[in-house]
Amino acid sequence: MTAQIIDGKALSRQLRAGFRERVGHLQAQGVQPGLAVILVGENPASQVYVGNKIKACEECGVRSLHVGLPADVSEAEVLATIERLNADEQVHGILVQLPLPPHIPVARVLEAIAVDKDVDGFHLYNVGALVTGHSIFPPCTPYGVQLLLDATGTDVAGQNVVVVGASNIVGKPMGLMLLQREATVTICHAKTRDLAQHTILADILIVAAGKPGLIVPQMVKRGAIVIDVGINRLPDGRIVGDVCFDEVKEKASWITPVPGGVGPMTVTMLIENTLRSAERSFPLARGDDRHGWDAPPAARA
Ligand code: NAD
């Protein structure tokens, strides 16, 4: 068996074409959707990620505001910047690129973002909404994975899903989202004993550990769907995932490539969340109430 490729680039292109229509609809009502991206310092990887996000905004007609702050900026100044953006009606989404320099407490920064502009979905309120199954802004990477799974035509209900990696931005929200869809979810992490004993049972295997070559074919059930979230740069400059792609694709039924799988979808879902926020801010501009916002006013930071 050779797996079919789940093409994140193609799906992204398709979704982004639909976004341009939604932006047009918003603009016709006088709303210009806007995303603010805060980058602290000059981490080269972060600069690339921010660049990709700004480019995607341009492609979809979303206004982007790039706020660059020096690496030695004070916590107070970061919080004041967020406060200013929270109050700016032209900004519908605020994203703080992680990681932050060690002297800036990540949790305090994320919690300063207004919950109805938290398009990364990392604010405690949005995390809680995910736990209770009333997702407001689903975190972008797991949200993208969910759409990639949908693209295979698979109903995840009742399936054994194994997520390798338990971070707050990928593994944990991924597990919660698929649990909400009635999958049987196992989340593994660096302290998991005998990882293969878990992965071999997976109908759907999602890997987000940041370890190239972690998943070899012996760890994969024949016919499994394999989603590789990992992005690793090898010493020779190549970008690879966490899964031994060439070997595992001979055993899986579907597999995502790296690059060209989950990566483009993450940025696409960020634009989706920004549009959703703009549509909520101006109910007449949305064609239906799919994206209804039902948070009590007190929940708005
Ligand atoms: P992280 O370092 O915060 O978390 C890694 C997780 O993997 C931890 O829970 C850790 O316990 C687990 N882990 C590490 N080694 C393991 C092992 N040998 N066996 C089992 N579990 C192990 O990383 P993260 O931010 O969640 O990112 C994970 C990977 O996904 C990275 O390669 C990152 O670059 C990539 N990533 C990709 C996208 C995308 O858009 N494609 C988005 C976010 C992260």
mmCIF file of C-alpha atoms in Angstrom, residues 34-285:
data_model
loop_
_atom_site.group_PDB
_atom_site.id
_atom_site.type_symbol
_atom_site.label_atom_id
_atom_site.label_comp_id
_atom_site.label_asym_id
_atom_site.label_seq_id
_atom_site.Cartn_x
_atom_site.Cartn_y
_atom_site.Cartn_z
ATOM 1 C CA GLY A 34 -7.341 43.468 10.352
ATOM 2 C CA LEU A 35 -4.750 41.310 12.123
ATOM 3 C CA ALA A 36 -1.995 42.656 14.401
ATOM 4 C CA VAL A 37 1.116 40.526 14.807
ATOM 5 C CA ILE A 38 3.491 41.362 17.660
ATOM 6 C CA LEU A 39 7.058 40.146 17.312
ATOM 7 C CA VAL A 40 9.469 40.663 20.221
ATOM 8 C CA GLY A 41 13.155 40.426 19.286
ATOM 9 C CA GLU A 42 14.746 39.041 16.160
ATOM 10 C CA ASN A 43 14.491 35.248 16.367
ATOM 11 C CA PRO A 44 15.087 34.213 12.708
ATOM 12 C CA ALA A 45 12.510 31.384 12.745
ATOM 13 C CA SER A 46 9.908 33.727 14.256
ATOM 14 C CA GLN A 47 10.694 36.322 11.592
ATOM 15 C CA VAL A 48 9.973 33.719 8.909
ATOM 16 C CA TYR A 49 6.689 32.671 10.565
ATOM 17 C CA VAL A 50 5.575 36.298 10.960
ATOM 18 C CA GLY A 51 6.530 36.986 7.330
ATOM 19 C CA ASN A 52 4.363 34.047 6.190
ATOM 20 C CA LYS A 53 1.417 35.323 8.208
ATOM 21 C CA ILE A 54 1.714 38.841 6.804
ATOM 22 C CA LYS A 55 1.985 37.447 3.274
ATOM 23 C CA ALA A 56 -1.136 35.328 3.781
ATOM 24 C CA CYS A 57 -3.020 38.407 5.018
ATOM 25 C CA GLU A 58 -2.039 40.303 1.868
ATOM 26 C CA GLU A 59 -3.097 37.390 -0.319
ATOM 27 C CA CYS A 60 -6.558 37.281 1.278
ATOM 28 C CA GLY A 61 -7.161 41.043 1.508
ATOM 29 C CA VAL A 62 -6.790 41.195 5.311
ATOM 30 C CA ARG A 63 -5.017 44.311 6.630
ATOM 31 C CA SER A 64 -1.964 43.350 8.665
ATOM 32 C CA LEU A 65 -0.215 45.416 11.290
ATOM 33 C CA HIS A 66 3.283 44.220 12.138
ATOM 34 C CA VAL A 67 4.376 45.485 15.558
ATOM 35 C CA GLY A 68 8.095 44.858 16.107
ATOM 36 C CA LEU A 69 9.419 45.333 19.654
ATOM 37 C CA PRO A 70 13.091 45.097 20.734
ATOM 38 C CA ALA A 71 14.272 41.956 22.560
ATOM 39 C CA ASP A 72 14.891 43.988 25.759
ATOM 40 C CA VAL A 73 11.407 45.550 25.798
ATOM 41 C CA SER A 74 9.796 45.619 29.253
ATOM 42 C CA GLU A 75 6.811 43.482 30.159
ATOM 43 C CA ALA A 76 4.854 46.684 30.854
ATOM 44 C CA GLU A 77 5.499 47.929 27.346
ATOM 45 C CA VAL A 78 4.316 44.652 25.780
ATOM 46 C CA LEU A 79 1.154 44.767 27.894
ATOM 47 C CA ALA A 80 0.558 48.426 26.975
ATOM 48 C CA THR A 81 0.902 47.538 23.274
ATOM 49 C CA ILE A 82 -1.690 44.787 23.660
ATOM 50 C CA GLU A 83 -4.020 47.157 25.533
ATOM 51 C CA ARG A 84 -3.774 49.637 22.678
ATOM 52 C CA LEU A 85 -4.580 46.950 20.101
ATOM 53 C CA ASN A 86 -7.432 45.596 22.246
ATOM 54 C CA ALA A 87 -9.040 49.038 22.038
ATOM 55 C CA ASP A 88 -8.417 49.511 18.311
ATOM 56 C CA GLU A 89 -11.650 48.807 16.418
ATOM 57 C CA GLN A 90 -9.753 48.244 13.184
ATOM 58 C CA VAL A 91 -7.925 45.288 14.696
ATOM 59 C CA HIS A 92 -9.972 42.054 14.793
ATOM 60 C CA GLY A 93 -7.176 39.662 15.695
ATOM 61 C CA ILE A 94 -4.061 39.975 17.862
ATOM 62 C CA LEU A 95 -1.266 37.455 17.783
ATOM 63 C CA VAL A 96 1.911 37.441 19.854
ATOM 64 C CA GLN A 97 4.572 35.377 18.110
ATOM 65 C CA LEU A 98 6.103 32.822 20.493
ATOM 66 C CA PRO A 99 8.617 32.204 21.956
ATOM 67 C CA LEU A 100 9.053 35.400 23.949
ATOM 68 C CA PRO A 101 12.369 36.415 25.553
ATOM 69 C CA PRO A 102 12.744 34.737 28.983
ATOM 70 C CA HIS A 103 12.109 37.941 30.992
ATOM 71 C CA ILE A 104 8.569 38.264 29.576
ATOM 72 C CA PRO A 105 5.993 35.965 31.233
ATOM 73 C CA VAL A 106 4.126 34.246 28.384
ATOM 74 C CA ALA A 107 0.981 33.489 30.400
ATOM 75 C CA ARG A 108 0.489 37.132 31.469
ATOM 76 C CA VAL A 109 0.958 38.334 27.901
ATOM 77 C CA LEU A 110 -1.487 35.821 26.412
ATOM 78 C CA GLU A 111 -4.073 36.627 29.045
ATOM 79 C CA ALA A 112 -3.820 40.345 28.274
ATOM 80 C CA ILE A 113 -5.224 39.781 24.765
ATOM 81 C CA ALA A 114 -8.965 40.492 24.551
ATOM 82 C CA VAL A 115 -10.664 37.108 24.318
ATOM 83 C CA ASP A 116 -12.684 38.191 21.295
ATOM 84 C CA LYS A 117 -9.465 39.070 19.415
ATOM 85 C CA ASP A 118 -7.489 36.007 20.551
ATOM 86 C CA VAL A 119 -7.218 34.458 17.095
ATOM 87 C CA ASP A 120 -4.454 32.066 18.198
ATOM 88 C CA GLY A 121 -6.877 30.666 20.802
ATOM 89 C CA PHE A 122 -4.292 30.645 23.615
ATOM 90 C CA HIS A 123 -6.124 32.822 26.181
ATOM 91 C CA LEU A 124 -7.312 30.827 29.214
ATOM 92 C CA TYR A 125 -10.924 31.626 28.348
ATOM 93 C CA ASN A 126 -10.548 30.198 24.863
ATOM 94 C CA VAL A 127 -8.692 27.167 26.213
ATOM 95 C CA GLY A 128 -11.555 26.602 28.655
ATOM 96 C CA ALA A 129 -14.069 26.922 25.817
ATOM 97 C CA LEU A 130 -12.200 24.215 23.968
ATOM 98 C CA VAL A 131 -12.325 21.937 27.027
ATOM 99 C CA THR A 132 -16.088 22.340 27.347
ATOM 100 C CA GLY A 133 -16.611 21.844 23.609
ATOM 101 C CA HIS A 134 -17.697 25.410 22.801
ATOM 102 C CA SER A 135 -14.718 26.408 20.813
ATOM 103 C CA ILE A 136 -14.459 30.141 20.094
ATOM 104 C CA PHE A 137 -11.153 30.435 18.287
ATOM 105 C CA PRO A 138 -9.784 26.903 17.800
ATOM 106 C CA PRO A 139 -5.960 27.016 17.978
ATOM 107 C CA CYS A 140 -4.701 27.246 14.409
ATOM 108 C CA THR A 141 -2.460 24.178 14.065
ATOM 109 C CA PRO A 142 -4.888 21.582 15.462
ATOM 110 C CA TYR A 143 -7.724 23.328 13.619
ATOM 111 C CA GLY A 144 -5.791 22.893 10.385
ATOM 112 C CA VAL A 145 -5.148 19.222 11.187
ATOM 113 C CA GLN A 146 -8.857 18.711 11.758
ATOM 114 C CA LEU A 147 -9.628 20.047 8.268
ATOM 115 C CA LEU A 148 -6.901 17.866 6.749
ATOM 116 C CA LEU A 149 -8.529 14.848 8.390
ATOM 117 C CA ASP A 150 -11.916 15.956 7.067
ATOM 118 C CA ALA A 151 -10.383 16.167 3.586
ATOM 119 C CA THR A 152 -9.729 12.415 3.704
ATOM 120 C CA GLY A 153 -13.462 11.837 4.203
ATOM 121 C CA THR A 154 -12.803 10.070 7.512
ATOM 122 C CA ASP A 155 -15.301 10.185 10.350
ATOM 123 C CA VAL A 156 -13.102 10.298 13.459
ATOM 124 C CA ALA A 157 -15.878 9.154 15.830
ATOM 125 C CA GLY A 158 -14.870 5.891 17.481
ATOM 126 C CA GLN A 159 -11.406 5.880 15.900
ATOM 127 C CA ASN A 160 -8.269 5.323 17.949
ATOM 128 C CA VAL A 161 -6.330 8.564 17.728
ATOM 129 C CA VAL A 162 -2.814 8.769 19.137
ATOM 130 C CA VAL A 163 -1.266 12.218 19.466
ATOM 131 C CA VAL A 164 2.495 12.251 20.039
ATOM 132 C CA GLY A 165 3.357 15.522 21.784
ATOM 133 C CA ALA A 166 1.480 17.236 24.580
ATOM 134 C CA SER A 167 2.251 20.938 24.178
ATOM 135 C CA ASN A 168 -0.331 23.618 24.905
ATOM 136 C CA ILE A 169 -0.277 24.819 21.302
ATOM 137 C CA VAL A 170 -0.527 21.518 19.441
ATOM 138 C CA GLY A 171 -0.824 18.205 21.286
ATOM 139 C CA LYS A 172 -3.263 19.041 24.094
ATOM 140 C CA PRO A 173 -5.760 21.084 22.031
ATOM 141 C CA MET A 174 -5.527 18.488 19.251
ATOM 142 C CA GLY A 175 -6.534 15.744 21.665
ATOM 143 C CA LEU A 176 -9.422 17.821 23.026
ATOM 144 C CA MET A 177 -10.765 18.653 19.574
ATOM 145 C CA LEU A 178 -10.832 15.036 18.485
ATOM 146 C CA LEU A 179 -12.285 13.911 21.816
ATOM 147 C CA GLN A 180 -15.077 16.405 21.144
ATOM 148 C CA ARG A 181 -15.640 14.538 17.886
ATOM 149 C CA GLU A 182 -15.921 11.300 19.822
ATOM 150 C CA ALA A 183 -12.573 9.760 18.923
ATOM 151 C CA THR A 184 -10.769 7.659 21.527
ATOM 152 C CA VAL A 185 -7.718 9.774 22.218
ATOM 153 C CA THR A 186 -4.325 8.894 23.694
ATOM 154 C CA ILE A 187 -1.776 11.671 24.182
ATOM 155 C CA CYS A 188 1.861 10.589 24.435
ATOM 156 C CA HIS A 189 4.851 12.716 25.421
ATOM 157 C CA ALA A 190 8.552 12.542 26.171
ATOM 158 C CA LYS A 191 7.983 10.528 29.382
ATOM 159 C CA THR A 192 5.696 7.963 27.718
ATOM 160 C CA ARG A 193 7.149 4.484 28.134
ATOM 161 C CA ASP A 194 7.393 2.385 24.972
ATOM 162 C CA LEU A 195 5.909 4.876 22.531
ATOM 163 C CA ALA A 196 5.487 2.221 19.819
ATOM 164 C CA GLN A 197 3.102 0.236 22.005
ATOM 165 C CA HIS A 198 0.690 3.181 21.737
ATOM 166 C CA THR A 199 1.316 4.355 18.166
ATOM 167 C CA ILE A 200 0.840 0.869 16.687
ATOM 168 C CA LEU A 201 -2.811 0.942 17.815
ATOM 169 C CA ALA A 202 -3.562 4.265 16.126
ATOM 170 C CA ASP A 203 -6.105 4.456 13.315
ATOM 171 C CA ILE A 204 -5.068 8.100 13.173
ATOM 172 C CA LEU A 205 -1.541 9.041 14.274
ATOM 173 C CA ILE A 206 -0.753 12.733 14.786
ATOM 174 C CA VAL A 207 2.860 13.543 15.555
ATOM 175 C CA ALA A 208 4.014 16.866 17.016
ATOM 176 C CA ALA A 209 7.187 16.197 18.977
ATOM 177 C CA GLY A 210 9.837 18.128 17.040
ATOM 178 C CA LYS A 211 12.056 15.025 16.704
ATOM 179 C CA PRO A 212 13.111 14.085 13.164
ATOM 180 C CA GLY A 213 12.915 10.363 12.451
ATOM 181 C CA LEU A 214 10.868 9.652 15.605
ATOM 182 C CA ILE A 215 8.180 7.615 13.821
ATOM 183 C CA VAL A 216 9.451 4.609 11.870
ATOM 184 C CA PRO A 217 7.192 2.168 9.951
ATOM 185 C CA GLN A 218 7.326 -0.482 12.700
ATOM 186 C CA MET A 219 5.424 1.962 14.920
ATOM 187 C CA VAL A 220 2.566 2.482 12.450
ATOM 188 C CA LYS A 221 -0.506 0.299 11.927
ATOM 189 C CA ARG A 222 -1.072 -0.698 8.293
ATOM 190 C CA GLY A 223 -3.692 1.609 6.767
ATOM 191 C CA ALA A 224 -3.382 4.311 9.428
ATOM 192 C CA ILE A 225 -3.790 8.005 8.657
ATOM 193 C CA VAL A 226 -0.562 9.781 9.594
ATOM 194 C CA ILE A 227 -0.414 13.527 10.186
ATOM 195 C CA ASP A 228 3.065 14.967 10.681
ATOM 196 C CA VAL A 229 3.040 18.330 12.447
ATOM 197 C CA GLY A 230 6.796 18.422 13.082
ATOM 198 C CA ILE A 231 9.014 20.990 11.388
ATOM 199 C CA ASN A 232 12.719 20.278 11.824
ATOM 200 C CA ARG A 233 15.683 21.794 10.005
ATOM 201 C CA LEU A 234 18.454 19.225 9.430
ATOM 202 C CA PRO A 235 22.150 20.224 9.463
ATOM 203 C CA ASP A 236 22.136 20.024 5.632
ATOM 204 C CA GLY A 237 19.345 22.641 5.555
ATOM 205 C CA ARG A 238 16.500 20.296 4.609
ATOM 206 C CA ILE A 239 13.159 20.709 6.385
ATOM 207 C CA VAL A 240 11.640 17.422 7.589
ATOM 208 C CA GLY A 241 8.866 16.323 9.910
ATOM 209 C CA ASP A 242 8.926 13.803 12.763
ATOM 210 C CA VAL A 243 7.863 10.872 10.581
ATOM 211 C CA CYS A 244 10.145 8.848 8.266
ATOM 212 C CA PHE A 245 7.980 9.864 5.318
ATOM 213 C CA ASP A 246 9.331 7.613 2.543
ATOM 214 C CA GLU A 247 9.067 4.421 4.593
ATOM 215 C CA VAL A 248 5.848 5.203 6.485
ATOM 216 C CA LYS A 249 3.986 6.181 3.313
ATOM 217 C CA GLU A 250 4.295 2.551 2.192
ATOM 218 C CA LYS A 251 2.232 1.494 5.198
ATOM 219 C CA ALA A 252 -0.230 4.333 5.785
ATOM 220 C CA SER A 253 -3.477 4.982 3.898
ATOM 221 C CA TRP A 254 -3.071 8.771 4.011
ATOM 222 C CA ILE A 255 -0.091 10.893 5.015
ATOM 223 C CA THR A 256 0.845 14.581 5.141
ATOM 224 C CA PRO A 257 4.142 15.703 3.616
ATOM 225 C CA VAL A 258 6.569 18.127 5.270
ATOM 226 C CA PRO A 259 6.703 20.763 3.976
ATOM 227 C CA GLY A 260 3.304 21.213 2.305
ATOM 228 C CA GLY A 261 1.065 19.481 4.845
ATOM 229 C CA VAL A 262 0.136 21.023 8.179
ATOM 230 C CA GLY A 263 2.329 24.149 7.845
ATOM 231 C CA PRO A 264 0.280 26.048 5.235
ATOM 232 C CA MET A 265 -2.940 25.095 7.026
ATOM 233 C CA THR A 266 -1.791 26.711 10.292
ATOM 234 C CA VAL A 267 -1.480 30.111 8.617
ATOM 235 C CA THR A 268 -4.741 29.604 6.729
ATOM 236 C CA MET A 269 -6.641 28.909 9.942
ATOM 237 C CA LEU A 270 -5.216 32.079 11.449
ATOM 238 C CA ILE A 271 -6.856 34.035 8.640
ATOM 239 C CA GLU A 272 -10.075 32.025 9.151
ATOM 240 C CA ASN A 273 -10.125 33.020 12.840
ATOM 241 C CA THR A 274 -9.423 36.666 11.978
ATOM 242 C CA LEU A 275 -12.308 36.742 9.497
ATOM 243 C CA ARG A 276 -14.542 35.027 12.023
ATOM 244 C CA SER A 277 -13.674 37.752 14.522
ATOM 245 C CA ALA A 278 -14.388 40.524 11.995
ATOM 246 C CA GLU A 279 -17.707 38.881 11.095
ATOM 247 C CA ARG A 280 -18.646 38.689 14.760
ATOM 248 C CA SER A 281 -17.763 42.329 15.295
ATOM 249 C CA PHE A 282 -20.239 43.310 12.625
ATOM 250 C CA PRO A 283 -23.085 40.761 12.504
ATOM 251 C CA LEU A 284 -24.725 42.265 9.401
ATOM 252 C CA ALA A 285 -21.578 41.593 7.419
#
